[in-house]
PDB file of C-alpha atoms in Angstrom:
ATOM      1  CA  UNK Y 157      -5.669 -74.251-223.747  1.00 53.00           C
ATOM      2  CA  UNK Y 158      -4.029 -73.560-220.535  1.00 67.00           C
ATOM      3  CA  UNK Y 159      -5.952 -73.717-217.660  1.00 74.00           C
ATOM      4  CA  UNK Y 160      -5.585 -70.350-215.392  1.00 80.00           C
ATOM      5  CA  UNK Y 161      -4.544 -70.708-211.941  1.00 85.00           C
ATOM      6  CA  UNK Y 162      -7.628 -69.474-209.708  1.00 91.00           C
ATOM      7  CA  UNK Y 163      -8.761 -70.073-206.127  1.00 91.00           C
ATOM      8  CA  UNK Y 164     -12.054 -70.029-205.390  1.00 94.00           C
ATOM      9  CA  UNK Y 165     -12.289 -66.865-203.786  1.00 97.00           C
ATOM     10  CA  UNK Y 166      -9.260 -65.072-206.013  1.00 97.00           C
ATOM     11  CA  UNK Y 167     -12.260 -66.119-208.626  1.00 97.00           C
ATOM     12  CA  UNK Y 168     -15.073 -64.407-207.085  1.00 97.00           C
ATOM     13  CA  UNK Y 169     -12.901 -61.485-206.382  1.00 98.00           C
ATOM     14  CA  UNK Y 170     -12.232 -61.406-210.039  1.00 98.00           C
ATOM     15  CA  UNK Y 171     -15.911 -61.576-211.273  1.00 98.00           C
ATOM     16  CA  UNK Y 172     -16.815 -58.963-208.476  1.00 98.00           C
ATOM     17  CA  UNK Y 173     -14.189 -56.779-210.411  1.00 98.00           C
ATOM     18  CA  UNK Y 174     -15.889 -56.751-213.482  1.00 98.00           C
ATOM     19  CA  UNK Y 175     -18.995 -56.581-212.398  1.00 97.00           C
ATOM     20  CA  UNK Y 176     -17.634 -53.259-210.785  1.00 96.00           C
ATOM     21  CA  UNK Y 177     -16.195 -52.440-213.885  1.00 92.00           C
ATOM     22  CA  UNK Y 178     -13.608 -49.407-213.150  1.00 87.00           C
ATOM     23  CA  UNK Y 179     -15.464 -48.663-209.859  1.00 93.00           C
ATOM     24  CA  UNK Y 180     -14.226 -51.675-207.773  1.00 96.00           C
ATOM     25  CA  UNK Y 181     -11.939 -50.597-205.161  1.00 96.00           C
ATOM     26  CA  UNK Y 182     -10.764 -53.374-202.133  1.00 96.00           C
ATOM     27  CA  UNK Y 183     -14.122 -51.714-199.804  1.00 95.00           C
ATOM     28  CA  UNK Y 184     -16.228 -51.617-202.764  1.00 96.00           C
ATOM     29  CA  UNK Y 185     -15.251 -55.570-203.392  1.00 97.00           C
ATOM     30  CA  UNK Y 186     -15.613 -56.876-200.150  1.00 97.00           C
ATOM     31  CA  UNK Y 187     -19.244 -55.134-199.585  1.00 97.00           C
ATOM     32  CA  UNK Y 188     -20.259 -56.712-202.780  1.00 97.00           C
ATOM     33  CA  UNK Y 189     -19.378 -59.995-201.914  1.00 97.00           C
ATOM     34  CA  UNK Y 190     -21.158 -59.655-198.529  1.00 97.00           C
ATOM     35  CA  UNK Y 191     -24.446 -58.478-200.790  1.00 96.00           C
ATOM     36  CA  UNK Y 192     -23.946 -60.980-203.441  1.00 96.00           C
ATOM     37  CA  UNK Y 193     -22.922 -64.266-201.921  1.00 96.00           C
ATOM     38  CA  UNK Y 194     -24.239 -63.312-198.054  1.00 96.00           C
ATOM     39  CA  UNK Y 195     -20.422 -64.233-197.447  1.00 95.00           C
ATOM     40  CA  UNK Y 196     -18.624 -61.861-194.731  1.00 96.00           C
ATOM     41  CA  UNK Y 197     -14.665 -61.121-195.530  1.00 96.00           C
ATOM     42  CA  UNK Y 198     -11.807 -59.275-193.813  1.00 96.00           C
ATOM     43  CA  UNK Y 199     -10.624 -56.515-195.803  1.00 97.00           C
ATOM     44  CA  UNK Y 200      -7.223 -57.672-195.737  1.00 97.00           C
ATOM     45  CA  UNK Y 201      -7.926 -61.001-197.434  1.00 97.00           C
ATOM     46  CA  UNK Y 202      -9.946 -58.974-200.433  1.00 98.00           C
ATOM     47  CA  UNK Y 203      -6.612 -57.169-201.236  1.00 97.00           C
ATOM     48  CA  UNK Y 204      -4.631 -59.758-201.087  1.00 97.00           C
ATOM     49  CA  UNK Y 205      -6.428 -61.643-203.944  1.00 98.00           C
ATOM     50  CA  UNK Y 206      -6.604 -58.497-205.832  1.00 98.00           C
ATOM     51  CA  UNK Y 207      -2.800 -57.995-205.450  1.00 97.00           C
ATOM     52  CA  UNK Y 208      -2.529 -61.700-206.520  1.00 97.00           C
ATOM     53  CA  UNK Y 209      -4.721 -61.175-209.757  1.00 98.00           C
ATOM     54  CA  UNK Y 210      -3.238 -57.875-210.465  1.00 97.00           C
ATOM     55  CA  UNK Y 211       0.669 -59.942-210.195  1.00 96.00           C
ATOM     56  CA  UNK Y 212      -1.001 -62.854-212.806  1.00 96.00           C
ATOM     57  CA  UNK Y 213      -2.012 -59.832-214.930  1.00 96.00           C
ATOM     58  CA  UNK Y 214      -6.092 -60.774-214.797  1.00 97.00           C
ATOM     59  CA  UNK Y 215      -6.478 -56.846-212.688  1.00 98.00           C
ATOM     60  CA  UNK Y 216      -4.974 -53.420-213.487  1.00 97.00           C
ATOM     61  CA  UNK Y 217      -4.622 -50.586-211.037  1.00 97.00           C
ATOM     62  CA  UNK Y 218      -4.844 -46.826-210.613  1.00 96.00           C
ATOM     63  CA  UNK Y 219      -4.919 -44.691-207.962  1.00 95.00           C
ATOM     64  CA  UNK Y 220      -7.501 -42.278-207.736  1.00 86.00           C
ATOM     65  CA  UNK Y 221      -8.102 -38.888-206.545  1.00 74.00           C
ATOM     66  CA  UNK Y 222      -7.716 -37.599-203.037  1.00 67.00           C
ATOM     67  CA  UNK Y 223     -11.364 -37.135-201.485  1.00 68.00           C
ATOM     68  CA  UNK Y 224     -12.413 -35.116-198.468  1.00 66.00           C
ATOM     69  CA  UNK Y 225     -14.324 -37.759-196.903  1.00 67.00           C
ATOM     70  CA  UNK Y 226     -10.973 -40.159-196.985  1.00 62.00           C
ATOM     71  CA  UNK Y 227      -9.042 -37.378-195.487  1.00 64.00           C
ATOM     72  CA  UNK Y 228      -7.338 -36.624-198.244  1.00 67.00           C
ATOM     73  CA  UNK Y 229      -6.125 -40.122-199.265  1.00 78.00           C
ATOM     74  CA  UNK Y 230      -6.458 -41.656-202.497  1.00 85.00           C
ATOM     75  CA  UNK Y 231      -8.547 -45.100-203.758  1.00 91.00           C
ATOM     76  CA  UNK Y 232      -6.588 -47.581-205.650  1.00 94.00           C
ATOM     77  CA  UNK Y 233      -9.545 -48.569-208.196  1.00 96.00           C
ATOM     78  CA  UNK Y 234      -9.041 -52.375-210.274  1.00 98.00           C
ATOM     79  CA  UNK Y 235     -10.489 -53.690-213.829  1.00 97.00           C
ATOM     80  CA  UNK Y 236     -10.338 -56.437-215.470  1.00 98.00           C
ATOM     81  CA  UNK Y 237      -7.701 -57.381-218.172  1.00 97.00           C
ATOM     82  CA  UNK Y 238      -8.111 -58.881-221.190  1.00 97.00           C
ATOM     83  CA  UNK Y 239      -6.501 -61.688-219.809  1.00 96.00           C
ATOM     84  CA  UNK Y 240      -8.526 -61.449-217.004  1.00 97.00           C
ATOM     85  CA  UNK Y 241     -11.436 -62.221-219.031  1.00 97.00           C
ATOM     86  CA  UNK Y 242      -9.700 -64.813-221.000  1.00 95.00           C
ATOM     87  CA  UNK Y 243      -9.363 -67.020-217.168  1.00 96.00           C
ATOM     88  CA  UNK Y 244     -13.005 -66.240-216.274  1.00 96.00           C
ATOM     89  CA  UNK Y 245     -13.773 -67.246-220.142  1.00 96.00           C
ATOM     90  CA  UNK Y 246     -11.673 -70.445-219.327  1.00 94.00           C
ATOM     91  CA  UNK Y 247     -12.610 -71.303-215.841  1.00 94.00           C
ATOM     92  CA  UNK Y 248     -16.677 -71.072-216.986  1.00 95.00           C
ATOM     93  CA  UNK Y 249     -15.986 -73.511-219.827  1.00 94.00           C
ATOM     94  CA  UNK Y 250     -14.299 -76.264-217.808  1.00 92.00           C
ATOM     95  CA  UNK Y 251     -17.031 -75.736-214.632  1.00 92.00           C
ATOM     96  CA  UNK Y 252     -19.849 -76.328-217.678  1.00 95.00           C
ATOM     97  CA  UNK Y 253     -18.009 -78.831-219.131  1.00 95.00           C
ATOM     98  CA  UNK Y 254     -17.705 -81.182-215.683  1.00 95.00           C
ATOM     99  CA  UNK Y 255     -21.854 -80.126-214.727  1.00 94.00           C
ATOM    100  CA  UNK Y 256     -22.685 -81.771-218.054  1.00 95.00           C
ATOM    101  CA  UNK Y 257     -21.154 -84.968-217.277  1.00 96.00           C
ATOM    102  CA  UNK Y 258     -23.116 -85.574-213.940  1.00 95.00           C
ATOM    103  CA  UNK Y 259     -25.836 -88.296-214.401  1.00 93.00           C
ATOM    104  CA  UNK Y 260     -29.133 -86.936-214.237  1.00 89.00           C
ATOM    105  CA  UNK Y 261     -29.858 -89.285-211.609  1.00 89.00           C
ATOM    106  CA  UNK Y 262     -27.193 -87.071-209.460  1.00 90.00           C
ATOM    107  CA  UNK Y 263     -30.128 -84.892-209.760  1.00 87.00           C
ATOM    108  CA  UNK Y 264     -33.279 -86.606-208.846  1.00 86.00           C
ATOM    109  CA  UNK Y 265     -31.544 -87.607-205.397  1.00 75.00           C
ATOM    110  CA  UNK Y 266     -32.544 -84.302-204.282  1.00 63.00           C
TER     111      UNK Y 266
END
């Protein structure tokens, strides 16, 4: 099993995605973040990572229709790939994997 190659934050981006599930566009994905993780982002750096993912092939793209309240300019909307799944699959795995070799006594320092 190859392991995928995935920042942290090209990660979250990437979960935020399919939470969004056809609906996520770069605005959509950075406001989510903000609500989900309290963590504030520059709009540049959430398309970025979604260009990144879309290049591995773990996003695919659309543009959508022209709306009024854009001025007439169209949304490019992301989802999730199969393969995009397949690294989140992968990446969850490993992450459980390592938590279940820390001593419990990790745990009772708290």
């Amino acid at each position: 099993m190859i392991r995928p190659r995935l920042g942290e934050f090209e990660e979250l981006v990437l979960m935020i995605v399919a939470i969004k599930h056809q609906d996520a566009y770069g605005v959509s994905v950075m406001d989510e973040i903000l609500e989900k993780t309290g963590r504030k982002i520059n709009i540049s750096a959430v398309h970025t990572a979604l260009d990144r993912l879309e290049q591995k092939k773990y996003l695919k793209s659309w543009i959508g229709g022209a709306t009024k309240e854009r001025g007439g300019r169209s949304k490019r909307f992301f989802d999730i790939t199969a393969e995009g799944v397949a690294a989140l699959e992968i990446n969850r795995q490993l992450r459980n994997e390592l938590f279940d070799l820390i001593p419990e006594s990790v745990f009772q320092k708290k």
